PDB file of C-alpha atoms in Angstrom:
ATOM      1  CA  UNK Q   1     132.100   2.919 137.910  1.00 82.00           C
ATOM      2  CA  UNK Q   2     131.582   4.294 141.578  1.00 93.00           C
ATOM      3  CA  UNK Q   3     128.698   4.301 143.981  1.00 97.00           C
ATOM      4  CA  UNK Q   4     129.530   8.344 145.072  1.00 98.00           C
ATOM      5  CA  UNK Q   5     127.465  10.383 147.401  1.00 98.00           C
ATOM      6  CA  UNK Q   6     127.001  14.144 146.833  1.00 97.00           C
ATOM      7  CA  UNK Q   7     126.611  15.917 150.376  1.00 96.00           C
ATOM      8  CA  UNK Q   8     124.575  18.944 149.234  1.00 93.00           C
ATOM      9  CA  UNK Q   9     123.715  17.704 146.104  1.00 93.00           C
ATOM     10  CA  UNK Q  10     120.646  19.884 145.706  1.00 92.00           C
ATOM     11  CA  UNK Q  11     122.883  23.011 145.905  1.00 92.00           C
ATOM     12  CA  UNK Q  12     124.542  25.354 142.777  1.00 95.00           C
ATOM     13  CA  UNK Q  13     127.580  23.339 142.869  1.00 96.00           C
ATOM     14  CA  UNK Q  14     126.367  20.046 144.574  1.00 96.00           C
ATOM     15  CA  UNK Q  15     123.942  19.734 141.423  1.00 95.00           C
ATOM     16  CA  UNK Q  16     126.217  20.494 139.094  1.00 97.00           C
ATOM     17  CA  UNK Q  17     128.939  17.788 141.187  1.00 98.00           C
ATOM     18  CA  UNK Q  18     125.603  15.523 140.008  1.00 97.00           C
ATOM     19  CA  UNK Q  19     125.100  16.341 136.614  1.00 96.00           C
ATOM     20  CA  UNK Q  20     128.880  15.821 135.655  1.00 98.00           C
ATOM     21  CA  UNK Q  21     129.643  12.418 137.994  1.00 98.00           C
ATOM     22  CA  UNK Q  22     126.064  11.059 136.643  1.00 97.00           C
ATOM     23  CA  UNK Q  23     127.843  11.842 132.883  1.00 97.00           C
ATOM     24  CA  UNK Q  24     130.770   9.959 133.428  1.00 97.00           C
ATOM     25  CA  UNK Q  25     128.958   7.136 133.942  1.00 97.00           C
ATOM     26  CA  UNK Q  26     128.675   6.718 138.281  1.00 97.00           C
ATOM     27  CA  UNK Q  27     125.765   5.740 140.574  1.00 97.00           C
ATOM     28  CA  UNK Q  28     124.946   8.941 142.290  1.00 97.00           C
ATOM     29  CA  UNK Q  29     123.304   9.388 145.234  1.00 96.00           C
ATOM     30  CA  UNK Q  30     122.321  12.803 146.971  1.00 96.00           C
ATOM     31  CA  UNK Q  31     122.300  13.438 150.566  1.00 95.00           C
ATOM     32  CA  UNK Q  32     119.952  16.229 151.615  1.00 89.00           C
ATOM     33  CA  UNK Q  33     117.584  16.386 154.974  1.00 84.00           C
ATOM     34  CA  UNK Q  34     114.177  15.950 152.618  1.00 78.00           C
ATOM     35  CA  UNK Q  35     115.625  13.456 150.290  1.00 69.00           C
ATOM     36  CA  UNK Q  36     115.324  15.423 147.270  1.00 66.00           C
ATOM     37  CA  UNK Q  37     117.133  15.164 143.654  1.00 66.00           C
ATOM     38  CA  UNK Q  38     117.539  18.015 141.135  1.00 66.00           C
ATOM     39  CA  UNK Q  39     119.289  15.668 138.486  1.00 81.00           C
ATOM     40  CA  UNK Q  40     116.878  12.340 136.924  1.00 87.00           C
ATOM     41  CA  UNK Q  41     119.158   9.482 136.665  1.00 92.00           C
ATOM     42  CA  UNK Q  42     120.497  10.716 141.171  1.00 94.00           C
ATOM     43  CA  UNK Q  43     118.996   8.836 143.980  1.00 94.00           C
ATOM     44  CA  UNK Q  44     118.043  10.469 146.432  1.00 94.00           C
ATOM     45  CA  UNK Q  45     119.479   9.477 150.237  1.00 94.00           C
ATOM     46  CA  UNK Q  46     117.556  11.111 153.148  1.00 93.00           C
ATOM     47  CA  UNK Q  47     119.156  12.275 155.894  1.00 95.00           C
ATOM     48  CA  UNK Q  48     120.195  14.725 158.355  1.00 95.00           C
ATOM     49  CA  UNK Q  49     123.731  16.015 158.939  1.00 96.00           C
ATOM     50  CA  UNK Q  50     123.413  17.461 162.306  1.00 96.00           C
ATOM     51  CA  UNK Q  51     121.858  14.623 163.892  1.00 96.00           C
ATOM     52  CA  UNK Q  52     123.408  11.963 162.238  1.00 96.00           C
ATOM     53  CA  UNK Q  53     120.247  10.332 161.624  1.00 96.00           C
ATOM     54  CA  UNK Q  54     119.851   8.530 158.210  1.00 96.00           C
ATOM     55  CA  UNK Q  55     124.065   8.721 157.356  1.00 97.00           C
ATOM     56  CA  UNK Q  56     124.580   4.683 158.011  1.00 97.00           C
ATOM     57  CA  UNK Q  57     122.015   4.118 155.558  1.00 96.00           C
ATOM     58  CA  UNK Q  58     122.787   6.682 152.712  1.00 96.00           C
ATOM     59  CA  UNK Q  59     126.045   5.243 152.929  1.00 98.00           C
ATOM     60  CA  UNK Q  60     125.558   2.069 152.598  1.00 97.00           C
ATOM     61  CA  UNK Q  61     127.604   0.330 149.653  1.00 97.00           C
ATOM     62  CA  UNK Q  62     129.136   4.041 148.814  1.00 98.00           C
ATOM     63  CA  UNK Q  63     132.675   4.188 147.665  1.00 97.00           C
ATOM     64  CA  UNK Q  64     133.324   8.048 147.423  1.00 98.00           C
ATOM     65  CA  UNK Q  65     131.335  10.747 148.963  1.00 98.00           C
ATOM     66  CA  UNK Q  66     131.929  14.465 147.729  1.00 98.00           C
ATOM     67  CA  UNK Q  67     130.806  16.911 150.373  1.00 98.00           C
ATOM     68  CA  UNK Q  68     129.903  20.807 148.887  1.00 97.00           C
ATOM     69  CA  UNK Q  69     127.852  21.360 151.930  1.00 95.00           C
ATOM     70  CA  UNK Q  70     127.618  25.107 152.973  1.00 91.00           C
ATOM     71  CA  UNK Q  71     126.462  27.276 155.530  1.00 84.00           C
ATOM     72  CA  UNK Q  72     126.789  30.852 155.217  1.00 80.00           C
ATOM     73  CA  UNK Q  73     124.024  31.514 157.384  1.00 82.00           C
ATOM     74  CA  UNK Q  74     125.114  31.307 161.397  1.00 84.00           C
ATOM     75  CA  UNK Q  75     122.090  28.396 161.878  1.00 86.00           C
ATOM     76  CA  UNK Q  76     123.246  26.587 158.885  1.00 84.00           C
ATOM     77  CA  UNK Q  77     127.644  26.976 159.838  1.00 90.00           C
ATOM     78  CA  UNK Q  78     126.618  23.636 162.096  1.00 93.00           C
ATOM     79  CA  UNK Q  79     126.765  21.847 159.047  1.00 94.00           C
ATOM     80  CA  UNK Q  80     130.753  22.423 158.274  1.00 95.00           C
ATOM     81  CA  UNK Q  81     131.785  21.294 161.626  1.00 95.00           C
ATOM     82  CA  UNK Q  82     129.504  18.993 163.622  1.00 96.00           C
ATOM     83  CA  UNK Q  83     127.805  17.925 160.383  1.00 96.00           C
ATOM     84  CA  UNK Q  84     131.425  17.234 158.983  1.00 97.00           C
ATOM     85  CA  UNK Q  85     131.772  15.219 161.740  1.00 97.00           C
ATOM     86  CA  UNK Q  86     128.973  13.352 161.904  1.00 98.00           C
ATOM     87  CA  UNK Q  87     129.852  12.080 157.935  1.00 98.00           C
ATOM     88  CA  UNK Q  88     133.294  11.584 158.098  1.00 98.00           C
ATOM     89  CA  UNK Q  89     132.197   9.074 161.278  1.00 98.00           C
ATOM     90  CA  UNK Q  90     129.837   7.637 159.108  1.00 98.00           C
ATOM     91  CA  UNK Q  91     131.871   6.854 156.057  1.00 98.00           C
ATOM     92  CA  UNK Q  92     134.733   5.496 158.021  1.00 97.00           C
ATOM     93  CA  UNK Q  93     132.603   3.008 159.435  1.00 98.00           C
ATOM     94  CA  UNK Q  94     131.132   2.592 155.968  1.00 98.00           C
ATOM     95  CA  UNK Q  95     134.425   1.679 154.695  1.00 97.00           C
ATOM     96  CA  UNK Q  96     134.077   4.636 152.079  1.00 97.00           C
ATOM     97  CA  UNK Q  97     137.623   4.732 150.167  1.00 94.00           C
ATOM     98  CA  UNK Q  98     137.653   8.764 148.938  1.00 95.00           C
ATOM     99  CA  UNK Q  99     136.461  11.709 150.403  1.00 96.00           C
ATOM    100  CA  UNK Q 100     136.182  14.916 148.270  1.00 97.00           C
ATOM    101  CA  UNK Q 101     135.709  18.182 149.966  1.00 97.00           C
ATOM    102  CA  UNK Q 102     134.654  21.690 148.650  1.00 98.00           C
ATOM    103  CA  UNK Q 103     136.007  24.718 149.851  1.00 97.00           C
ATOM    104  CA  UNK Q 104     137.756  28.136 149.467  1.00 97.00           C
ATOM    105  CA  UNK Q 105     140.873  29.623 147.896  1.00 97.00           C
ATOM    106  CA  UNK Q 106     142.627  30.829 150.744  1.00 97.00           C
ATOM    107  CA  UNK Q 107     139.723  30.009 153.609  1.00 96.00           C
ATOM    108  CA  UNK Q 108     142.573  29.859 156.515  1.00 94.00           C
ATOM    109  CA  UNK Q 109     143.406  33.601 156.074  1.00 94.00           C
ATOM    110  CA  UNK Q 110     139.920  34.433 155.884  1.00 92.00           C
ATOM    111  CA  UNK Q 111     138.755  37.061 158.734  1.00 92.00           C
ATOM    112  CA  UNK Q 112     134.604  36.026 158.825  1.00 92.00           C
ATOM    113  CA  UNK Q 113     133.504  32.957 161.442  1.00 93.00           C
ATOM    114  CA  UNK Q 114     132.213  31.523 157.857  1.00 93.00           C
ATOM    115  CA  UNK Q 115     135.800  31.192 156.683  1.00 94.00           C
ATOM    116  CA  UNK Q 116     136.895  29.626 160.114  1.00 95.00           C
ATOM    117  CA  UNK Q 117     133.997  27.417 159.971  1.00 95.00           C
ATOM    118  CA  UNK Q 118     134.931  26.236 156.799  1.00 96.00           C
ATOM    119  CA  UNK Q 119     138.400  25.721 157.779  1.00 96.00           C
ATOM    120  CA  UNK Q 120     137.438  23.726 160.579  1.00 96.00           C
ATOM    121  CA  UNK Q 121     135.629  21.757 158.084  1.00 96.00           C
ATOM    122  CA  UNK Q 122     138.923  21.245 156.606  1.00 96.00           C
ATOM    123  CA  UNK Q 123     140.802  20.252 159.336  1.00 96.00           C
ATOM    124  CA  UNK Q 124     138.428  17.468 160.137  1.00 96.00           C
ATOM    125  CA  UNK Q 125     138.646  15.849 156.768  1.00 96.00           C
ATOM    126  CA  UNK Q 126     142.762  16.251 156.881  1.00 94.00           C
ATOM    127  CA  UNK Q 127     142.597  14.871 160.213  1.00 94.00           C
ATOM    128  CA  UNK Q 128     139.785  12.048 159.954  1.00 94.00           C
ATOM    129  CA  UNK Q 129     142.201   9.244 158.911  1.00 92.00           C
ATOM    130  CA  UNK Q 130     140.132   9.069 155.667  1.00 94.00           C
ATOM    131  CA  UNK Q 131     141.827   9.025 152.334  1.00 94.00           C
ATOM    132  CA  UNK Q 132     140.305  12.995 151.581  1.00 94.00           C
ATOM    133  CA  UNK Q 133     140.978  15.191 148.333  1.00 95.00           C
ATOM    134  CA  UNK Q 134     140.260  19.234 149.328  1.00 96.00           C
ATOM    135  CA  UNK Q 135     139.889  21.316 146.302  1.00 97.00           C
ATOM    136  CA  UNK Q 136     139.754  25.231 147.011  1.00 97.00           C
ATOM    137  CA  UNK Q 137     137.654  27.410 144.584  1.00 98.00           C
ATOM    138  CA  UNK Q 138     137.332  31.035 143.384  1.00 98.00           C
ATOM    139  CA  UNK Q 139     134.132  32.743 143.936  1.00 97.00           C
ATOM    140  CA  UNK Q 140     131.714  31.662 141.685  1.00 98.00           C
ATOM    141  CA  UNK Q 141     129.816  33.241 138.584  1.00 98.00           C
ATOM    142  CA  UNK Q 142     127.110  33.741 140.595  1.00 97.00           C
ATOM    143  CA  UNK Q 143     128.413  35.708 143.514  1.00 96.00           C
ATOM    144  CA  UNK Q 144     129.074  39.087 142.195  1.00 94.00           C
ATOM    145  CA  UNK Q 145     124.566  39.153 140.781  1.00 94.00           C
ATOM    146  CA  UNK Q 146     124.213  37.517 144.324  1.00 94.00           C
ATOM    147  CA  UNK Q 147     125.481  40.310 146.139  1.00 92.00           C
ATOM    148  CA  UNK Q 148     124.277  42.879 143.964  1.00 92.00           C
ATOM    149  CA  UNK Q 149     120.679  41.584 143.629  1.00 88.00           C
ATOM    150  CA  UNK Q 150     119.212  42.683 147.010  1.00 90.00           C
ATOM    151  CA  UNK Q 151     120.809  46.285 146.531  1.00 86.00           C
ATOM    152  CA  UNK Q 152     119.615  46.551 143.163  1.00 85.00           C
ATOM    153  CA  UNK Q 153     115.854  46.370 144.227  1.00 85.00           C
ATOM    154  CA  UNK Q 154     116.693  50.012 145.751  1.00 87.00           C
ATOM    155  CA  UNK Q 155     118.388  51.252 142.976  1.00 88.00           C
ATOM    156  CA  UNK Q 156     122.253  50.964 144.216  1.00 91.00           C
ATOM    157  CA  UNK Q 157     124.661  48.316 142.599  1.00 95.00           C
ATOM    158  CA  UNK Q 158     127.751  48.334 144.934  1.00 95.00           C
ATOM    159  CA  UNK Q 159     130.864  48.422 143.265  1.00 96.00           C
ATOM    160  CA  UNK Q 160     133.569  47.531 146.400  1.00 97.00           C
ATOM    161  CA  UNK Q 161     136.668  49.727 145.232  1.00 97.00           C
ATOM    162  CA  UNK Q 162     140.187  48.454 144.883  1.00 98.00           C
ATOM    163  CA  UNK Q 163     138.132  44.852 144.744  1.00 98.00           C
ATOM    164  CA  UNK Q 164     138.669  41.944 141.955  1.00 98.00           C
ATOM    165  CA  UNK Q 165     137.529  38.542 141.391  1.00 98.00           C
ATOM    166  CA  UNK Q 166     138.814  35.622 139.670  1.00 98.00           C
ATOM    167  CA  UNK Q 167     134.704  33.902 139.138  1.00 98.00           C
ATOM    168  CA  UNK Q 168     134.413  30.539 138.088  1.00 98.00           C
ATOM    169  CA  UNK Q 169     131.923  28.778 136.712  1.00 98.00           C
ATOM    170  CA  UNK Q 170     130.278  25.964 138.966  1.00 98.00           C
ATOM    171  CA  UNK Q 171     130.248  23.293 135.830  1.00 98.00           C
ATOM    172  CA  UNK Q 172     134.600  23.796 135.755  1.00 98.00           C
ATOM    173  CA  UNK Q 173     134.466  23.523 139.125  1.00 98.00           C
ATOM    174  CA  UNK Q 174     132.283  19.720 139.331  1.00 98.00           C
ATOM    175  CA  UNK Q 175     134.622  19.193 136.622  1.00 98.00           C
ATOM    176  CA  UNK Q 176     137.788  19.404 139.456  1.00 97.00           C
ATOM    177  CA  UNK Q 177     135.999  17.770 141.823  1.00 97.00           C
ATOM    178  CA  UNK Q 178     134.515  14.522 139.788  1.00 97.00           C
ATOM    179  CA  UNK Q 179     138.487  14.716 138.647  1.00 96.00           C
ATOM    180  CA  UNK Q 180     139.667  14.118 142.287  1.00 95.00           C
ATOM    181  CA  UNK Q 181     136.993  11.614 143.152  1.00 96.00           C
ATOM    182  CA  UNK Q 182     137.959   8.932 140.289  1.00 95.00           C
ATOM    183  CA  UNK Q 183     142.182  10.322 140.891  1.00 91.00           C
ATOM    184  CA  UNK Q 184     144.016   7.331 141.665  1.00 87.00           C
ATOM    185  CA  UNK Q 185     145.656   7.150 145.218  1.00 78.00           C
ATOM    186  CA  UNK Q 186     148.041   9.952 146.164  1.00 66.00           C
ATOM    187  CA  UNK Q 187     151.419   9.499 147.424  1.00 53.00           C
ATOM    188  CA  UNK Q 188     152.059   8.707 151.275  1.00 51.00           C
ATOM    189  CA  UNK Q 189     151.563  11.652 152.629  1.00 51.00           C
ATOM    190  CA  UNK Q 190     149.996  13.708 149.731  1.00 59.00           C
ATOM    191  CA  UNK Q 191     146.032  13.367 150.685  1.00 58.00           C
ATOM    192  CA  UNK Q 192     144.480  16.378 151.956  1.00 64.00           C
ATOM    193  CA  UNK Q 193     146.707  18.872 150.537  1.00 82.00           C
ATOM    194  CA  UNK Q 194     144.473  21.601 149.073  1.00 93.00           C
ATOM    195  CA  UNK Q 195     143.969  21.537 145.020  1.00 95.00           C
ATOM    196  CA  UNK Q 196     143.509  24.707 143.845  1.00 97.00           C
ATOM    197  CA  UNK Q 197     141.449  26.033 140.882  1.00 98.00           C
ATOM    198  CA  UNK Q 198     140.499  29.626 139.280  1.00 98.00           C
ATOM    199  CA  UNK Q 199     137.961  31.862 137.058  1.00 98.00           C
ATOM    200  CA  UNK Q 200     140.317  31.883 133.909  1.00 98.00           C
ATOM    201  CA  UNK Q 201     139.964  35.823 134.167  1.00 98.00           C
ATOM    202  CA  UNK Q 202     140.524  38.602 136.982  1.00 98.00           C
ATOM    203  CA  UNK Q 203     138.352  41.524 136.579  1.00 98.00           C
ATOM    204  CA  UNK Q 204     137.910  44.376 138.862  1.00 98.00           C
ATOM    205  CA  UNK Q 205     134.475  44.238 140.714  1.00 98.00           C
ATOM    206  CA  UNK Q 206     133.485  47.823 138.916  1.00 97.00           C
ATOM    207  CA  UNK Q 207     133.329  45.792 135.690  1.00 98.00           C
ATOM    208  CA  UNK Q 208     131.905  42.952 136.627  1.00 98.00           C
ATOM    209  CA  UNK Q 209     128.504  44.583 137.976  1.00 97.00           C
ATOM    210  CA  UNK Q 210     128.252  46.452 135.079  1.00 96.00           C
ATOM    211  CA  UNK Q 211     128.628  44.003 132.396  1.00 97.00           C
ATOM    212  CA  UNK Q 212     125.919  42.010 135.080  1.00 96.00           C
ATOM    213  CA  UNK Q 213     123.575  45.326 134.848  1.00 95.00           C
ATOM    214  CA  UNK Q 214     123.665  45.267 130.856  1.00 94.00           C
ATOM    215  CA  UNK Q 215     123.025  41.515 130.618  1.00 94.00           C
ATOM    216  CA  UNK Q 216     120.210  41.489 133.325  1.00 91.00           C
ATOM    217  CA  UNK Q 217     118.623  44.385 132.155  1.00 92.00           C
ATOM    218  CA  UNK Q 218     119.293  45.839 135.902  1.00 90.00           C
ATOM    219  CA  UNK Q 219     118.267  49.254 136.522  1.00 89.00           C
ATOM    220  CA  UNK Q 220     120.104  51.246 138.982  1.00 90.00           C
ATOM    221  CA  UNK Q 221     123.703  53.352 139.835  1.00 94.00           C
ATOM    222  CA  UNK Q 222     126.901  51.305 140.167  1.00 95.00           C
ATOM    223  CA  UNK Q 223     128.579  53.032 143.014  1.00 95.00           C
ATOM    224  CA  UNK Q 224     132.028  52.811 144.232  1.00 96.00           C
ATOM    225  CA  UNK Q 225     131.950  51.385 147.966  1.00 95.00           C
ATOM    226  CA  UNK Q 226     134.883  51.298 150.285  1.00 97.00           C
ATOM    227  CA  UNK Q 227     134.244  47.813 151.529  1.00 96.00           C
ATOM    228  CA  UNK Q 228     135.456  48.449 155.755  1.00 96.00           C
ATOM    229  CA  UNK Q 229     136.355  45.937 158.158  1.00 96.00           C
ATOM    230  CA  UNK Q 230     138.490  42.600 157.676  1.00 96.00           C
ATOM    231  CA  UNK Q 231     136.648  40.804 154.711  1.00 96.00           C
ATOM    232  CA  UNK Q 232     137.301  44.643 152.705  1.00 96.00           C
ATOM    233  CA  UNK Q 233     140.958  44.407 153.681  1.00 97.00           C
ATOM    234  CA  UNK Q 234     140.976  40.776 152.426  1.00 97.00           C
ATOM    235  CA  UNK Q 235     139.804  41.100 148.882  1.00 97.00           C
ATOM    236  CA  UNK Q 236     141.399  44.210 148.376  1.00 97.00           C
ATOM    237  CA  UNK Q 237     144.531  42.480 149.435  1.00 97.00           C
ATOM    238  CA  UNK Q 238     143.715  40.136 146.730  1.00 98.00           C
ATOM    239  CA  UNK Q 239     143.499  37.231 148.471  1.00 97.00           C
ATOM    240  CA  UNK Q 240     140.502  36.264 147.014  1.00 97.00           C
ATOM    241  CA  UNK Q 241     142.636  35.224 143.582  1.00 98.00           C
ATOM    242  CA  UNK Q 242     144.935  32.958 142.304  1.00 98.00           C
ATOM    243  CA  UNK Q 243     146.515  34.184 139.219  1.00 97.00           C
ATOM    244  CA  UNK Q 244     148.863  30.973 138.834  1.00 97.00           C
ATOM    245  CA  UNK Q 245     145.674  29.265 138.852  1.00 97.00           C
ATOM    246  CA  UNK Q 246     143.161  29.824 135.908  1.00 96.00           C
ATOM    247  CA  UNK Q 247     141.579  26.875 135.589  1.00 95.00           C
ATOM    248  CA  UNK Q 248     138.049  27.814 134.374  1.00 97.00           C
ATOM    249  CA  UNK Q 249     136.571  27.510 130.595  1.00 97.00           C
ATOM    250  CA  UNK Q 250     133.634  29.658 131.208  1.00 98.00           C
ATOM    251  CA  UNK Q 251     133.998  33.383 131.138  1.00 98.00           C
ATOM    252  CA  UNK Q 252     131.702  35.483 133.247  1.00 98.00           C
ATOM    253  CA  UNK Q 253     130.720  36.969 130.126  1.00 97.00           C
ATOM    254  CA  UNK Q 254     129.231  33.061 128.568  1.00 97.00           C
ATOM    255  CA  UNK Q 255     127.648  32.438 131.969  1.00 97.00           C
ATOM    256  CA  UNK Q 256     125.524  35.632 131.363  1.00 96.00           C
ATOM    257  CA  UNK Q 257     124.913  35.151 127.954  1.00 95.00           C
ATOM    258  CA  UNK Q 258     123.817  31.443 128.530  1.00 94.00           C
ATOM    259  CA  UNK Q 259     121.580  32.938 131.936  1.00 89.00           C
ATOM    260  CA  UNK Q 260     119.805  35.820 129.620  1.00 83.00           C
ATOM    261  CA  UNK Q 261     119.383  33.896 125.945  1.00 76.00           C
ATOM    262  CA  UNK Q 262     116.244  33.845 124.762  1.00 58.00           C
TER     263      UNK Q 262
END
């Protein structure tokens, strides 16, 4: 088995990355700046992205790293490009054989500097020299509650009109990305051309807050919202989906059901 490093391993799909590469049997080891682990059985390997400091030695005797880094957040969107950097640097000269990268279904036609960032991210990893595996995700399970949440508190559950997603749970997706870190060598030419996987279902955004407010026990009106500006015109275009692709075991309605039993 491996020696694999999880960049972002304390995150929703970095711990989950954890759980599933510490199941089949790998030495894991989880990169975060305070050197923390969410999973017994991980090591943890301090160290910080942006400055580079700590890298050499996290990566010390480390075969395969898989980076789900994010950074939504304009202070944190460092992290996808010089922090990308600053790793791919490091594992070269660590003589890492496989890098495994996170990212988005469709992040190049994406019309927020988050998408850009993370297709800059991207680009590095095809460009680093680096044998690199990209897989591109749906939104996850969690995304619809997560943008619902803070309205709900007021009473409003937006509802973007002419709006679906394909969610996915974050367990299918470690599931992908554990695949391409133990996938044998591509053909010349192959690495760093995007894998793609999908929610197994494509609901319309109305339906998916409300079967969210019954499960959660959410009070509040589900209103339809015209969603303006360039990320609107992008989901409604439905580029946020990949119907070819429905990769996914876990419905939205099981990741509900398993979040509100008992």
């Amino acid at each position: 088995m491996a020696t694999v490093l999880v960049a972002g391993g304390t995150g929703e799909a970095g711990a989950a990355v954890v759980a599933e590469l510490l199941g089949r049997g790998h030495d894991v080891r989880v990169l975060s700046r305070r050197g923390g682990s969410p999973i017994a059985g991980a090591q943890p390997a301090p160290a910080d992205l942006i400055s580079g400091s700590g890298l050499a030695e996290a990566l010390t005797g480390v075969e395969v790293v898989v980076d789900t880094t994010d950074g939504k957040s304009r202070r944190a969107r460092p992290v996808l490009t010089t922090g990308a950097a600053n790793l791919l640097a490091a594992a070269g000269a660590a003589h890492v054989t496989r890098m495994v990268l996170l990212s988005i279904v469709n992040v190049d036609r994406g019309p927020l500097a988050y998408y850009r960032a993370k297709s800059e991210q991207e680009r590095r990893y095809r460009d680093s020299g680096l044998d690199t595996r990209i897989v591109r995700a749906t939104q996850f399970h969690s995304f619809v509650p997560m943008l619902c949440g803070p309205a709900a508190q007021v009473g409003l559950l937006p509802a973007f009109t002419d709006t679906a997603f394909q969610p996915i749970d974050v367990r299918d997706v470690a599931r992908a990305l554990a695949d391409a870190a133990d996938a044998p060598p591509d053909e010349p030419g192959r690495a760093g051309v995007p894998q793609i996987v999908g929610g197994p279902e494509i609901l319309p955004m109305h339906d998916l807050v409300r079967e969210w407010k019954r499960a959660a026990g959410v009070r509040g009106v589900v209103a339809p919202i015209r969603l303006p500006g360039g990320l609107g015109r992008f989901w409604r275009a439905g580029e946020n989906l990949v119907p070819d692709h429905r990769d996914g075991t876990i419905t939205f309605t099981q990741w509900l059901a398993e979040r509100t039993a008992g």
